[in-house]
Coordinates of C-alpha atoms in Angstrom, one line a residue:
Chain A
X852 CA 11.2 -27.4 -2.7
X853 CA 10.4 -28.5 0.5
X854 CA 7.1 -30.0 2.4
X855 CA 6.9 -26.6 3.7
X856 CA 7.2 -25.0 0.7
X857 CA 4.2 -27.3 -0.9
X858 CA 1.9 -26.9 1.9
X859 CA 2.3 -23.4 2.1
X860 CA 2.1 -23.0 -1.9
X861 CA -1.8 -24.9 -1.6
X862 CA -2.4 -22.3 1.4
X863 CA -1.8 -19.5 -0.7
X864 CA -3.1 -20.3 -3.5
X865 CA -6.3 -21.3 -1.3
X866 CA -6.3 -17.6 -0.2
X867 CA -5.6 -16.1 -3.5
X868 CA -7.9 -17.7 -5.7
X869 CA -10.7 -18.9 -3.0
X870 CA -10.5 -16.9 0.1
X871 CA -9.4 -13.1 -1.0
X872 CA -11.7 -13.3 -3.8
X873 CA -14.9 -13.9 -2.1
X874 CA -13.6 -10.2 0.1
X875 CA -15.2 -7.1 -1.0
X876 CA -12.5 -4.3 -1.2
X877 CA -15.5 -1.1 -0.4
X878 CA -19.0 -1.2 0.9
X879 CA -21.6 0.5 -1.6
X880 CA -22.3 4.0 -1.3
X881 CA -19.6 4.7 1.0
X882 CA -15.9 3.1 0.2
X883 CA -12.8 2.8 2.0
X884 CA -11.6 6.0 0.7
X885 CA -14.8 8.2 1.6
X886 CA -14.1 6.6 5.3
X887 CA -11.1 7.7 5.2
X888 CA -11.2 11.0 3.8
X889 CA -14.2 11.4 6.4
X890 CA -12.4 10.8 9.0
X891 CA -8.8 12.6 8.1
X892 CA -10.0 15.8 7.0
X893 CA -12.0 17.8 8.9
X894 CA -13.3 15.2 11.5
X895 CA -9.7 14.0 13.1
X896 CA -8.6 17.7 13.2
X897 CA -11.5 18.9 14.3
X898 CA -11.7 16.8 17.9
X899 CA -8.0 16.8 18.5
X900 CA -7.7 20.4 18.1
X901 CA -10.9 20.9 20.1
X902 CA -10.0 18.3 23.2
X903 CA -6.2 18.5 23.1
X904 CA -4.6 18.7 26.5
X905 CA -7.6 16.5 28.1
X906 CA -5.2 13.6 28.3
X907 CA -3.7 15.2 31.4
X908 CA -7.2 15.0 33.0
X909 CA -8.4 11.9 31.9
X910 CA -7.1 8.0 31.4
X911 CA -7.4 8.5 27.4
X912 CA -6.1 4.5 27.0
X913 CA -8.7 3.1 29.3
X914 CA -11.7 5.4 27.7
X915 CA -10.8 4.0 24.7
X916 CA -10.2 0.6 25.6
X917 CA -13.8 0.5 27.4
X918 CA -15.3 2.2 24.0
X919 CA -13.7 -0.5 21.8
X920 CA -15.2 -3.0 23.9
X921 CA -18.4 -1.8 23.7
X922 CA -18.6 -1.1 20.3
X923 CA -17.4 -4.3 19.5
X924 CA -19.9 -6.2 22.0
X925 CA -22.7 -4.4 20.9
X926 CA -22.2 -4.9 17.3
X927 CA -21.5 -8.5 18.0
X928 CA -24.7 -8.6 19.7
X929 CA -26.8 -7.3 17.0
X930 CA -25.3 -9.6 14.5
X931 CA -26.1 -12.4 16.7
X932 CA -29.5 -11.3 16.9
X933 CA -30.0 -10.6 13.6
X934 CA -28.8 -14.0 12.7
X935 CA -31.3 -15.4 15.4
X936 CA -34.2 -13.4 13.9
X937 CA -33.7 -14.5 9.7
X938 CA -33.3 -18.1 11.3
X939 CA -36.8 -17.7 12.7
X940 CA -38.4 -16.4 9.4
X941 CA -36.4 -18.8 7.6
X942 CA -37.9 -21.8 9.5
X943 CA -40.8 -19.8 9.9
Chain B
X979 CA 3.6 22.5 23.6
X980 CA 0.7 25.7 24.1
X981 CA -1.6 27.1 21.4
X982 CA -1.3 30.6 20.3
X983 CA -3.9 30.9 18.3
X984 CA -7.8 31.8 20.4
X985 CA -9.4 29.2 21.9
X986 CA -12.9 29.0 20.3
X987 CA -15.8 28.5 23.3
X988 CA -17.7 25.2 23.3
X989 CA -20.7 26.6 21.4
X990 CA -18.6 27.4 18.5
X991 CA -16.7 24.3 18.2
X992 CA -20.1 23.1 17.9
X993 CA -20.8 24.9 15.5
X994 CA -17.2 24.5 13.5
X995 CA -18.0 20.6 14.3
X996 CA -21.1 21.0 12.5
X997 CA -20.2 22.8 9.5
X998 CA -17.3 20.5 8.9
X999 CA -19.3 17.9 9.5
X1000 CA -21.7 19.2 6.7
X1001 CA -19.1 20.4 4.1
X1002 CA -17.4 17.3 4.4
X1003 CA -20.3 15.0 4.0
X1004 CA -21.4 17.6 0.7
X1005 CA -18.1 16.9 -0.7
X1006 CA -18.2 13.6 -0.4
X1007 CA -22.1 13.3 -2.2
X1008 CA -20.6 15.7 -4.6
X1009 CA -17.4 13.7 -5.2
X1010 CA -19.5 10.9 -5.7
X1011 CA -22.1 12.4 -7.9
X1012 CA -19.9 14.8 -9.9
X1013 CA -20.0 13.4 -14.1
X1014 CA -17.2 11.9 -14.4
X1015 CA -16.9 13.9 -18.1
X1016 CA -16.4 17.0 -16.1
X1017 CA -13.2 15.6 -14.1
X1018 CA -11.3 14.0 -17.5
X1019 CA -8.6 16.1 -18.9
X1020 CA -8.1 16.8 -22.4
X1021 CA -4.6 17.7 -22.6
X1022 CA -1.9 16.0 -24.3
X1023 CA -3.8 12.9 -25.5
X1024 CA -4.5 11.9 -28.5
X1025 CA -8.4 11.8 -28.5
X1026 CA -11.0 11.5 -25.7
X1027 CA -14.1 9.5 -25.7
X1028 CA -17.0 8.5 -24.4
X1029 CA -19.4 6.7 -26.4
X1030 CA -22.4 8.8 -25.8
X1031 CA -22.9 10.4 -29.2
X1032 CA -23.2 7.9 -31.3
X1033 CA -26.2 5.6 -32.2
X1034 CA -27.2 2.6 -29.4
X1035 CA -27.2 -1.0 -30.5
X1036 CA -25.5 -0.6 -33.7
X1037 CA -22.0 -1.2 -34.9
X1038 CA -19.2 0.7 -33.5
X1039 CA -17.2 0.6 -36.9
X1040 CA -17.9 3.9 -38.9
X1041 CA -18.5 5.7 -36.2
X1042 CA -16.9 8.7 -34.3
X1043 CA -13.5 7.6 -36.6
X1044 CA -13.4 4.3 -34.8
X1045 CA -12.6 1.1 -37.3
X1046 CA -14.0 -2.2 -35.8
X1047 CA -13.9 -6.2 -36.4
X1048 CA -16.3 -8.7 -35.4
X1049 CA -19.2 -7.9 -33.2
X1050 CA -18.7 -4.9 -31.0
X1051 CA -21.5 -2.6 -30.9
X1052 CA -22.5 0.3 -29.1
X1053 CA -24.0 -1.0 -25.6
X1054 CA -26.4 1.4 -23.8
X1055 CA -27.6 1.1 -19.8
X1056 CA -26.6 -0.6 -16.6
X1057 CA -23.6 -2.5 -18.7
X1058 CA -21.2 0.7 -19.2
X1059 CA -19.6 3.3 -17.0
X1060 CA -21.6 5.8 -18.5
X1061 CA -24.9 6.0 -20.6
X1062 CA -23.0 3.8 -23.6
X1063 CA -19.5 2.6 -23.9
X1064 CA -18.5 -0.5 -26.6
X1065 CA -19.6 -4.1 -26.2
X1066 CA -18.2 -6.8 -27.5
X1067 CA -19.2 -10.5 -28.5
X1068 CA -15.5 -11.4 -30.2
X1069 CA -13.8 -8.6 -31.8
X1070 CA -11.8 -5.3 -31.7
X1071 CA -11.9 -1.6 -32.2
X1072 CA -9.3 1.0 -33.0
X1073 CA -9.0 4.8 -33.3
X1074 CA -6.1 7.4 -34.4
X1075 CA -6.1 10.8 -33.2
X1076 CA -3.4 13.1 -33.0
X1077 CA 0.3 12.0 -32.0
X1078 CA 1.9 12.9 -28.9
X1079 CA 5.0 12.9 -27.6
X1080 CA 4.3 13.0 -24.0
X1081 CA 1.0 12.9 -21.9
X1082 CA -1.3 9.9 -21.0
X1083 CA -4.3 8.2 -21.2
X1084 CA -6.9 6.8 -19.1
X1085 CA -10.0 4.4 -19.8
X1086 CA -12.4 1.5 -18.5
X1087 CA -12.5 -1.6 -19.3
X1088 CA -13.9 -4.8 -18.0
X1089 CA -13.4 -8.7 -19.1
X1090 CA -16.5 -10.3 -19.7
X1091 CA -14.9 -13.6 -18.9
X1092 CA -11.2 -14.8 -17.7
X1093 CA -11.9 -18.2 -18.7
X1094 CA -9.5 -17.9 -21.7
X1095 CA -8.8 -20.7 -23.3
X1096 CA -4.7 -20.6 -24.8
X1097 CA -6.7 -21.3 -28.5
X1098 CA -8.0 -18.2 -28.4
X1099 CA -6.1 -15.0 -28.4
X1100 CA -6.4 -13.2 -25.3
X1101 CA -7.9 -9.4 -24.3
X1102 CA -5.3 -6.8 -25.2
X1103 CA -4.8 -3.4 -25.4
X1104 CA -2.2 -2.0 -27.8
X1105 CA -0.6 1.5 -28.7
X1106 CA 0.7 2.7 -31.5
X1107 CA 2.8 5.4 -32.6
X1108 CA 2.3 8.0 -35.8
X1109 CA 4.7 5.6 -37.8
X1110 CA 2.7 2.6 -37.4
X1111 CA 4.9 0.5 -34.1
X1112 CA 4.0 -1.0 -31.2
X1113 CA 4.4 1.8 -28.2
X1114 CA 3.3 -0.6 -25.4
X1115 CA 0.5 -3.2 -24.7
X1116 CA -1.5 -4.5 -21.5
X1117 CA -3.1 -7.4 -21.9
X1118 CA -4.4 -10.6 -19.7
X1119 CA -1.8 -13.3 -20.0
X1120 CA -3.0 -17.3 -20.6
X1121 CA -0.4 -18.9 -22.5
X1122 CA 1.7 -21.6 -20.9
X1123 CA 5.5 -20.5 -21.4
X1124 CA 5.4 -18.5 -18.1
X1125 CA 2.8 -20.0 -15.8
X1126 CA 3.8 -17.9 -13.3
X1127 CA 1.4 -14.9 -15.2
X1128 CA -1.0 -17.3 -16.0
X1129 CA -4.5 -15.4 -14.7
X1130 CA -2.8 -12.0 -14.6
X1131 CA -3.1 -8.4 -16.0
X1132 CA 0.8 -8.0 -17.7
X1133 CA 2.7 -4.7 -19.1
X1134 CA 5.1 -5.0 -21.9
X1135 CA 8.4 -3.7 -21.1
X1136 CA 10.1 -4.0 -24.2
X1137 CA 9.6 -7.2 -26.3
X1138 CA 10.8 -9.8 -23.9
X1139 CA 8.5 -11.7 -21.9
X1140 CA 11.2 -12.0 -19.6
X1141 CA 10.7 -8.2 -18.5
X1142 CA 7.0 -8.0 -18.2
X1143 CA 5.0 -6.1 -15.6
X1144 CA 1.8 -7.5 -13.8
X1145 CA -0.3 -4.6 -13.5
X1146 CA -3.4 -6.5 -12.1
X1147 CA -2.7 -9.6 -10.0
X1148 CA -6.2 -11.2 -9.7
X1149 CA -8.8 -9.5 -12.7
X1150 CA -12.4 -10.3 -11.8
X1151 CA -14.7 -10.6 -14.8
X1152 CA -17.5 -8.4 -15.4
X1153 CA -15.6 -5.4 -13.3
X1154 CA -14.7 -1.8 -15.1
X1155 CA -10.9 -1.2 -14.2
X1156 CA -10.2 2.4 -14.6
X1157 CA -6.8 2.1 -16.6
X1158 CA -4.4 5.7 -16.3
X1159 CA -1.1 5.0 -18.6
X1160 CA 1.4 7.8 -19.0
X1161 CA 4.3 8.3 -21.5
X1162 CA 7.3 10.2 -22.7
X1163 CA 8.1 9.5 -26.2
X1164 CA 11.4 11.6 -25.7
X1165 CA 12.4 9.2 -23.1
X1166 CA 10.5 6.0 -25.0
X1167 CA 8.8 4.9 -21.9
X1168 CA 5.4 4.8 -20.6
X1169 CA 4.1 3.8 -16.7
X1170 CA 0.7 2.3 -16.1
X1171 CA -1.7 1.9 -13.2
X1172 CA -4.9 0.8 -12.3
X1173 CA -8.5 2.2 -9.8
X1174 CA -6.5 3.8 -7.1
X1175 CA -3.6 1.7 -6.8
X1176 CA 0.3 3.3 -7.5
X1177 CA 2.1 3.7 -10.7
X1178 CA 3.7 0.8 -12.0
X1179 CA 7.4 1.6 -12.3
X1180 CA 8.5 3.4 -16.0
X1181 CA 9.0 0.7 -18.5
X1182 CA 10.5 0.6 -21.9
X1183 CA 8.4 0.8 -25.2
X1184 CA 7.4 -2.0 -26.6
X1185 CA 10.1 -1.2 -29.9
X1186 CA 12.7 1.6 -29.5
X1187 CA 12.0 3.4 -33.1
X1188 CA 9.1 4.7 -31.1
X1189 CA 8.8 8.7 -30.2
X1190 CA 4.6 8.8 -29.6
X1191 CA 1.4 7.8 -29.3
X1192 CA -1.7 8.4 -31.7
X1193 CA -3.6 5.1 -32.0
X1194 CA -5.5 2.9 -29.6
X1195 CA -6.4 -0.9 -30.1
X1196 CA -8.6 -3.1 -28.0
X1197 CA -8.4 -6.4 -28.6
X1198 CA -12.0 -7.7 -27.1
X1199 CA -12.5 -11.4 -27.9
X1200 CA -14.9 -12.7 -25.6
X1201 CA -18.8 -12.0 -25.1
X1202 CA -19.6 -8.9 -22.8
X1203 CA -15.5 -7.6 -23.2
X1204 CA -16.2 -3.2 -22.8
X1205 CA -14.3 -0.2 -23.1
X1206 CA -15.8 3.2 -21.7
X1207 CA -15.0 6.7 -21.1
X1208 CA -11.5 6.9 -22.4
X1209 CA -9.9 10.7 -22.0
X1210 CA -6.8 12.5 -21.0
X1211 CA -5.6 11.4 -17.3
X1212 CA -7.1 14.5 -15.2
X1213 CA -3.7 16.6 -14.0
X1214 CA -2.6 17.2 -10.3
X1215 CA -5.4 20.0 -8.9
X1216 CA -7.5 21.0 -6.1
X1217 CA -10.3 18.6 -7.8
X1218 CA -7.8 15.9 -8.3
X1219 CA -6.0 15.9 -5.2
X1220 CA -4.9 11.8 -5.2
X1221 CA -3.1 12.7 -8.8
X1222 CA -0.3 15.0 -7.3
X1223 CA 2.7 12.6 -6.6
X1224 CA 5.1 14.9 -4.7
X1225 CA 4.7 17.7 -1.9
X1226 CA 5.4 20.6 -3.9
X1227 CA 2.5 19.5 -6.6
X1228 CA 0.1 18.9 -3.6
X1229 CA 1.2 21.7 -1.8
X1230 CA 0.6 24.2 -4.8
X1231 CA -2.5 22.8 -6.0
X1232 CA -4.0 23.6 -2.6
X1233 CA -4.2 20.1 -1.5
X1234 CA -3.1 18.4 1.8
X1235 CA 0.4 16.1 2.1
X1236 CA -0.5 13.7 4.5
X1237 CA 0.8 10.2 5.7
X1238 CA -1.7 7.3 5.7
X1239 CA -1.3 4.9 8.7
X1240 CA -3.1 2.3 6.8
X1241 CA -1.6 2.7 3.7
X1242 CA 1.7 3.2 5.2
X1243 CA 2.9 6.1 2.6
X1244 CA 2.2 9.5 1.8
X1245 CA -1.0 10.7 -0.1
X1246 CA -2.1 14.2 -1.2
X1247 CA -5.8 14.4 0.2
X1248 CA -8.5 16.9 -0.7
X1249 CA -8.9 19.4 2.0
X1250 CA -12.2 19.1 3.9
X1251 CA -13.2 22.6 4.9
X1252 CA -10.2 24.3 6.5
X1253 CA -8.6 27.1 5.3
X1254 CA -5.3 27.9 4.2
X1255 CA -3.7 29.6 6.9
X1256 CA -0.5 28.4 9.4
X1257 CA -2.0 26.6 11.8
X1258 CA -2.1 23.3 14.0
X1259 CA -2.4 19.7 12.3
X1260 CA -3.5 20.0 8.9
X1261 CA -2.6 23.8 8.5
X1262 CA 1.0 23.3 9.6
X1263 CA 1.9 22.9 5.6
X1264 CA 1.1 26.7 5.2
X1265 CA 3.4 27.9 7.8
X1266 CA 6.7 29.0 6.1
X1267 CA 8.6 29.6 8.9
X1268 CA 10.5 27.3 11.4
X1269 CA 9.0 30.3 14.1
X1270 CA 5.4 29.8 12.6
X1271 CA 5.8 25.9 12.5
X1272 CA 6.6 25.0 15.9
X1273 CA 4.3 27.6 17.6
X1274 CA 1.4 25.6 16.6
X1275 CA 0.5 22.1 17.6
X1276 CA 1.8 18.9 16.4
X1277 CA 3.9 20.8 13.6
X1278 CA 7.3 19.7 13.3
X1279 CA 9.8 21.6 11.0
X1280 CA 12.1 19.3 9.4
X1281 CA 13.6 17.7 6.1
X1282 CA 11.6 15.1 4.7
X1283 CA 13.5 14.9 1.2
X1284 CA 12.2 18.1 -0.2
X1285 CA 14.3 20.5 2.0
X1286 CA 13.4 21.8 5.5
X1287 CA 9.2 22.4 5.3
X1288 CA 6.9 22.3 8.2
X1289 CA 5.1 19.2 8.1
X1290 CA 2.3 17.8 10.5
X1291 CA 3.4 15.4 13.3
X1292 CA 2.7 11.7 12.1
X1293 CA 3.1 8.2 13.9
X1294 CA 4.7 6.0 11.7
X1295 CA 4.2 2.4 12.5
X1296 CA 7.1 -0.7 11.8
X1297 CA 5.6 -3.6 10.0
X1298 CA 7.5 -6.7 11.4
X1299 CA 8.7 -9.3 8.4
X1300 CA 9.2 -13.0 9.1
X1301 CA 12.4 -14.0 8.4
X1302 CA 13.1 -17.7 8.0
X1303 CA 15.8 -19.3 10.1
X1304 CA 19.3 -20.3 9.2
X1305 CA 20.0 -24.1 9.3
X1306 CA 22.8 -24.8 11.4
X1307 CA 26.1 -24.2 9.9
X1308 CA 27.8 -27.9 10.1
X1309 CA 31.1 -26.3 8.3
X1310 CA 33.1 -26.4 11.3
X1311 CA 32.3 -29.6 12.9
X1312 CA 34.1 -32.9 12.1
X1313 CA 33.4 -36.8 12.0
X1314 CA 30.4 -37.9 13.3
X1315 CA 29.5 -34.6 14.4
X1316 CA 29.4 -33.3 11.3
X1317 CA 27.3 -36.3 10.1
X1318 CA 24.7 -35.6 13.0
X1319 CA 24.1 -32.2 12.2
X1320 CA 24.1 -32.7 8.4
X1321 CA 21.5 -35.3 9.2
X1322 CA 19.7 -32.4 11.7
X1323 CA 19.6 -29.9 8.7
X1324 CA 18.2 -32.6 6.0
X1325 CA 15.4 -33.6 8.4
X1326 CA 14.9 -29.8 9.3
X1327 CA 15.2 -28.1 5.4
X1328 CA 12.3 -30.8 4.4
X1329 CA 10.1 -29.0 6.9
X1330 CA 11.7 -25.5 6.7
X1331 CA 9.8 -22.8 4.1
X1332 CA 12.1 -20.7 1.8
X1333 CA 12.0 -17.3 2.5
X1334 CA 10.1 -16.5 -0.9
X1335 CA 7.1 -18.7 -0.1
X1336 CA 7.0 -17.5 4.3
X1337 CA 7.4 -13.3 2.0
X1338 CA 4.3 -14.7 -0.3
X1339 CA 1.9 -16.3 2.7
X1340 CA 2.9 -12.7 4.4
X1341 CA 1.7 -10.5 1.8
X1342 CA -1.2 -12.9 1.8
X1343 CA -2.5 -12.2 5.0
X1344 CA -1.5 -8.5 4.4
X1345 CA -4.0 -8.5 1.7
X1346 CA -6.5 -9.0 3.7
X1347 CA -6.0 -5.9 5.6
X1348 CA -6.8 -4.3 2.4
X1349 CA -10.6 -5.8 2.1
X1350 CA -13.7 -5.3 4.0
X1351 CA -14.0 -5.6 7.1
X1352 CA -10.3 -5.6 7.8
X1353 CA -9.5 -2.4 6.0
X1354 CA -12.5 -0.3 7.4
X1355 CA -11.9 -1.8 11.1
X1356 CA -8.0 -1.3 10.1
X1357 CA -9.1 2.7 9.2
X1358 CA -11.0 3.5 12.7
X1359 CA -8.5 1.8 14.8
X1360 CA -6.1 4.2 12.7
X1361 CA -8.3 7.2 13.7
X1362 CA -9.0 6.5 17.6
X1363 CA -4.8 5.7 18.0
X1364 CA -4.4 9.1 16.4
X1365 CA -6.5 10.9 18.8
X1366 CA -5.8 9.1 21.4
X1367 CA -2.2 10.1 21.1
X1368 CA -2.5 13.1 20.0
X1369 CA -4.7 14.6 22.7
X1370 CA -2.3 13.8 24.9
X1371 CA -0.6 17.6 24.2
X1372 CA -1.5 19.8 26.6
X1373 CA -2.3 23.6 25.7
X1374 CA -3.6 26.6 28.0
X1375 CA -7.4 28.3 27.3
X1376 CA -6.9 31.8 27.0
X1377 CA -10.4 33.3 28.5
X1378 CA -11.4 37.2 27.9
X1379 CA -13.5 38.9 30.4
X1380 CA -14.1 42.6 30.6
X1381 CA -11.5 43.1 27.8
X1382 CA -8.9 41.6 29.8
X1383 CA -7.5 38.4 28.2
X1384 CA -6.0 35.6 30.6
X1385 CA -5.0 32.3 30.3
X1386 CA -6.9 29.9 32.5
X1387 CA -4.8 29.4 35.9
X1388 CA -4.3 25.3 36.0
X1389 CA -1.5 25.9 38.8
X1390 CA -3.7 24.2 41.2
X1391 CA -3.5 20.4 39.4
X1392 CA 0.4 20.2 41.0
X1393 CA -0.7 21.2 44.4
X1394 CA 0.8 18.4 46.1
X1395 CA -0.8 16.5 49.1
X1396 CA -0.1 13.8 51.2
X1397 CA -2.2 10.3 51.0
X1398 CA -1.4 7.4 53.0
X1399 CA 1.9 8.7 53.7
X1400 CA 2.5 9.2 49.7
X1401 CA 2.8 12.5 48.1
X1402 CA 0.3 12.8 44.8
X1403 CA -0.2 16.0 42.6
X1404 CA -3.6 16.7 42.5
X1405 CA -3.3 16.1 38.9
X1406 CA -3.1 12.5 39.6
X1407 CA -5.2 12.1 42.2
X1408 CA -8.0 14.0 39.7
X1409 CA -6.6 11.7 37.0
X1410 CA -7.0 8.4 39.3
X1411 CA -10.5 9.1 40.2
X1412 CA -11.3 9.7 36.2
X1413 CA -10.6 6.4 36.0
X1414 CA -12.4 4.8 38.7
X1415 CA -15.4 6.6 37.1
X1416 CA -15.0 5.5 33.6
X1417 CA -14.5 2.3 35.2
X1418 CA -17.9 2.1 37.4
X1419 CA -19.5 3.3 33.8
X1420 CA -18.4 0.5 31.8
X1421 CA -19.6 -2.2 34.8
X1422 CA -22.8 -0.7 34.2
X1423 CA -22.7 -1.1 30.6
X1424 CA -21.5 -4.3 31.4
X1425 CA -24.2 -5.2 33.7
X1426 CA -26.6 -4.1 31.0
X1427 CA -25.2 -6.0 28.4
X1428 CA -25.5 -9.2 30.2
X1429 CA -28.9 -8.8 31.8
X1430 CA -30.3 -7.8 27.6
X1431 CA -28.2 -11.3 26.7
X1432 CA -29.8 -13.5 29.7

């Protein structure tokens, strides 16, 4: 066994026991396999079959770049907020 | 590719959008509020049960045919599945019902504790056939001859440690695991799995004089160990769509054989609303004929291991390994050479990982793709790729006016021009410009964003 070996045996059992652990597999109310079945069934069929062809008309890769973006900015921004405001009750 | 089938107008994709939208979300509330009494099979399996008759708070033995040891008592409330299961502070329970050959069972149970010490004999669960032997066993494993199970969730395969199965890696404590086992006692083996993960492969009875099961045994040692809802594993239908294995079961139960991008296998899904007709996407599983497959969209007709069948258009997606590399081969060099690169290859195999621990650190940070928020995020990128790509199919819009039905002339988006000396479609001139707009609009999001920040 080498030192790679060792050191990568302490990193995974760090992830298995510590860090995978503490990682819920589904939210409450609405897990990973509602999601999914929410959107492949009727919702994914529904919008390609109603906007197919529009990627002639339309740069389909940057729209959805640019609405990655956002979401993920905005999202981010209202964590960080959120954060900010039960600091402030915290401390209060 | 072009649609044959009528283009619906805007206000009625609205509406189909709507009531999708609507059925989709009631089947969901009903999926998750349906009793789960009404979903368990009863067929071919020895007895089914779920707790609920019998008297709260006092001893399971005696009761409903079950035969207990020790403390286990019927719990009632937020501890069980549903309404009242078995508790245990440090005992067992068994039951006999009627042998079978071949069918399956499925039950909850949860571990009120994994910190087991090797003095005290661990949770098990044990069947038996009509003449009294050991048909298989799960059970969490603590003992110290094979430390590599230490913590885990283990199927017999036969007698011989050796052989065993781990059927849950990592068990939490205080968590119901839904447990489906199947067997053939003609064939003396038996497969097990566990919430909604796969099969374990078919593994041999635990003792080869075995031809059925009739008796269950839980082995429940520890304070707060429970068993719940046990019953007959529910068969491949149109409520059970997840339980049919192969196409042809899916396909006949009137359920949908799709390819998870995130999974990276096949599933049968329950359909959401459309109906069974030939048809683009999800539909393309009712068309029968090569003809009727490949005049709708994003059908392709082809064989997929179950003979030529028309089967919706999926992306399947490589998953890169990591492969360690060789050291160098110092078999052909000579003297001092030789020396140098044997003394290269020492230094390097210190630091170099096998290829066993760089497979186990990758499945690690695979894992991780199947827990929140990897797996959800992992689900919608999954969903935008798909449209994304898959809108990328052109198709004509047949419009009716006055009786007379026409397609909708786009002739004019390849009138070519001249710009700058270049010659452009209009197509891609139209198509440039979209995205100089959808560019301005995200600046002013942008814009936005920072003046709410600053």
């Amino acid at each position: 066994m080498s030192v790679a070996d060792i050191l990568l045996s302490i990193v995974d059992w760090l992830i298995q026991k510590i860090i995978l652990p503490v990682f819920p597999e589904n939210l409450p109310f609405f897990s990973i396999s509602d999601l999914e079945n929410l959107l492949q069934g009727s919702l994914k069929h529904n919008l390609i079959w109603a906007f197919a062809g529009i990627g002639d008309l339309i740069n389909l890769k940057l729209l959805f770049t640019f609405i990655g973006v956002v979401i993920f900015c905005e999202v981010a921004f209202w964590v960080v907020r959120a954060g900010i405001f039960l600091i402030k009750i915290i401390r209060g | 590719m072009e649609l044959k089938k009528r283009t619906p107008t805007p206000f009625l994709k609205c509406l189909y959008l709507l009531k999708f939208g609507l059925l989709g979300g009631f089947l969901i509330l009903f999926g998750i509020l349906i009793p789960f009494n009404a979903v368990l099979g009863v067929e071919n399996v020895p007895f089914v049960d779920d707790f609920d008759s019998y008297i709260p708070f006092e001893p399971l033995d005696g009761q409903g045919g079950w035969s207990a040891w020790g403390d286990v008592i019927v719990e009632q409330g937020d501890f069980c599945v549903d309404y009242q299961c078995a508790k245990s502070r440090a005992g067992g329970i068994e039951k006999t019902g009627s042998p079978v050959m071949n069918g399956g069972w499925v039950w909850f149970f949860k571990m009120g504790s994994i910190d087991r010490d090797t003095s005290i004999y661990p949770f098990e669960v044990r069947t038996y056939s009509s003449n009294g032997r050991l048909a298989f066993k799960i059970f969490y494993y603590n003992w110290i001859e094979k430390p590599e199970f230490i913590g885990k969730i283990l199927l017999s395969n036969g007698a011989d440690l050796n052989n065993y199965q781990v059927l849950i890696d990592n068990p939490e404590p205080n968590k119901w695991y839904k447990i489906f086992c199947e067997w053939q006692g003609n064939n003396e083996i038996y497969r097990c799995r566990y919430d909604d993960y796969p099969y374990s492969d078919w593994l041999s009875f635990y003792n080869n004089d075995v031809f059925d099961v009739s008796k269950i045994v839980f082995d429940l040692y520890l304070e707060n160990d429970g068993v719940d809802e046990i019953g007959g594993i529910p068969e491949c239908s149109l409520e059970n769509c997840g339980l049919c294995e192969t196409y042809d079961a899916c396909i006949s139960a009137g359920c949908y054989w799709l390819f998870s991008n995130y999974l990276q296998e096949w599933y049968c899904a329950t359909p959401t609303g459309i109906s069974e007709t030939c048809g683009s996407f999800y539909n393309c599983q009712f068309c029968l004929t090569m003809e009727e497959c490949e005049g709708q969209l994003n059908c392709v007709w082809e064989d997929r291991g179950q003979g030529e069948k028309c089967y919706m258009e999926e992306v399947f997606l490589e998953i890169p390994a990591w492969q360690v590399p060789e050291l160098e081969d110092c078999s052909t060099l000579s003297g001092t050479e030789k020396w140098l690169c044997d003394i290269k290859n020492f230094f390097a195999g210190l630091f170099m990982p096998s290829q066993e621990k760089v497979n186990r650190i990758y499945n690690d940070l695979q894992a991780f793709k199947l827990k929140f928020p990897f797996n959800y995020i992992g689900i919608l990128k999954g969903f935008f790729r798909d449209i994304e790509q898959s809108l990328e199919t052109s198709k004509t819009i047949p419009v009716k006016l006055l009786g007379n039905e026409k397609n909708v002339d786009f002739s004019f988006f390849n009138t070519i021009t001249t710009i700058g000396g270049e010659t452009e479609t209009f197509k891609n001139v139209w198509y440039d410009f979209s995205s100089i707009f959808i560019l301005i609009g995200f600046v002013g999001w942008l814009i936005s964003f920072v003046k709410r920040i600053f």
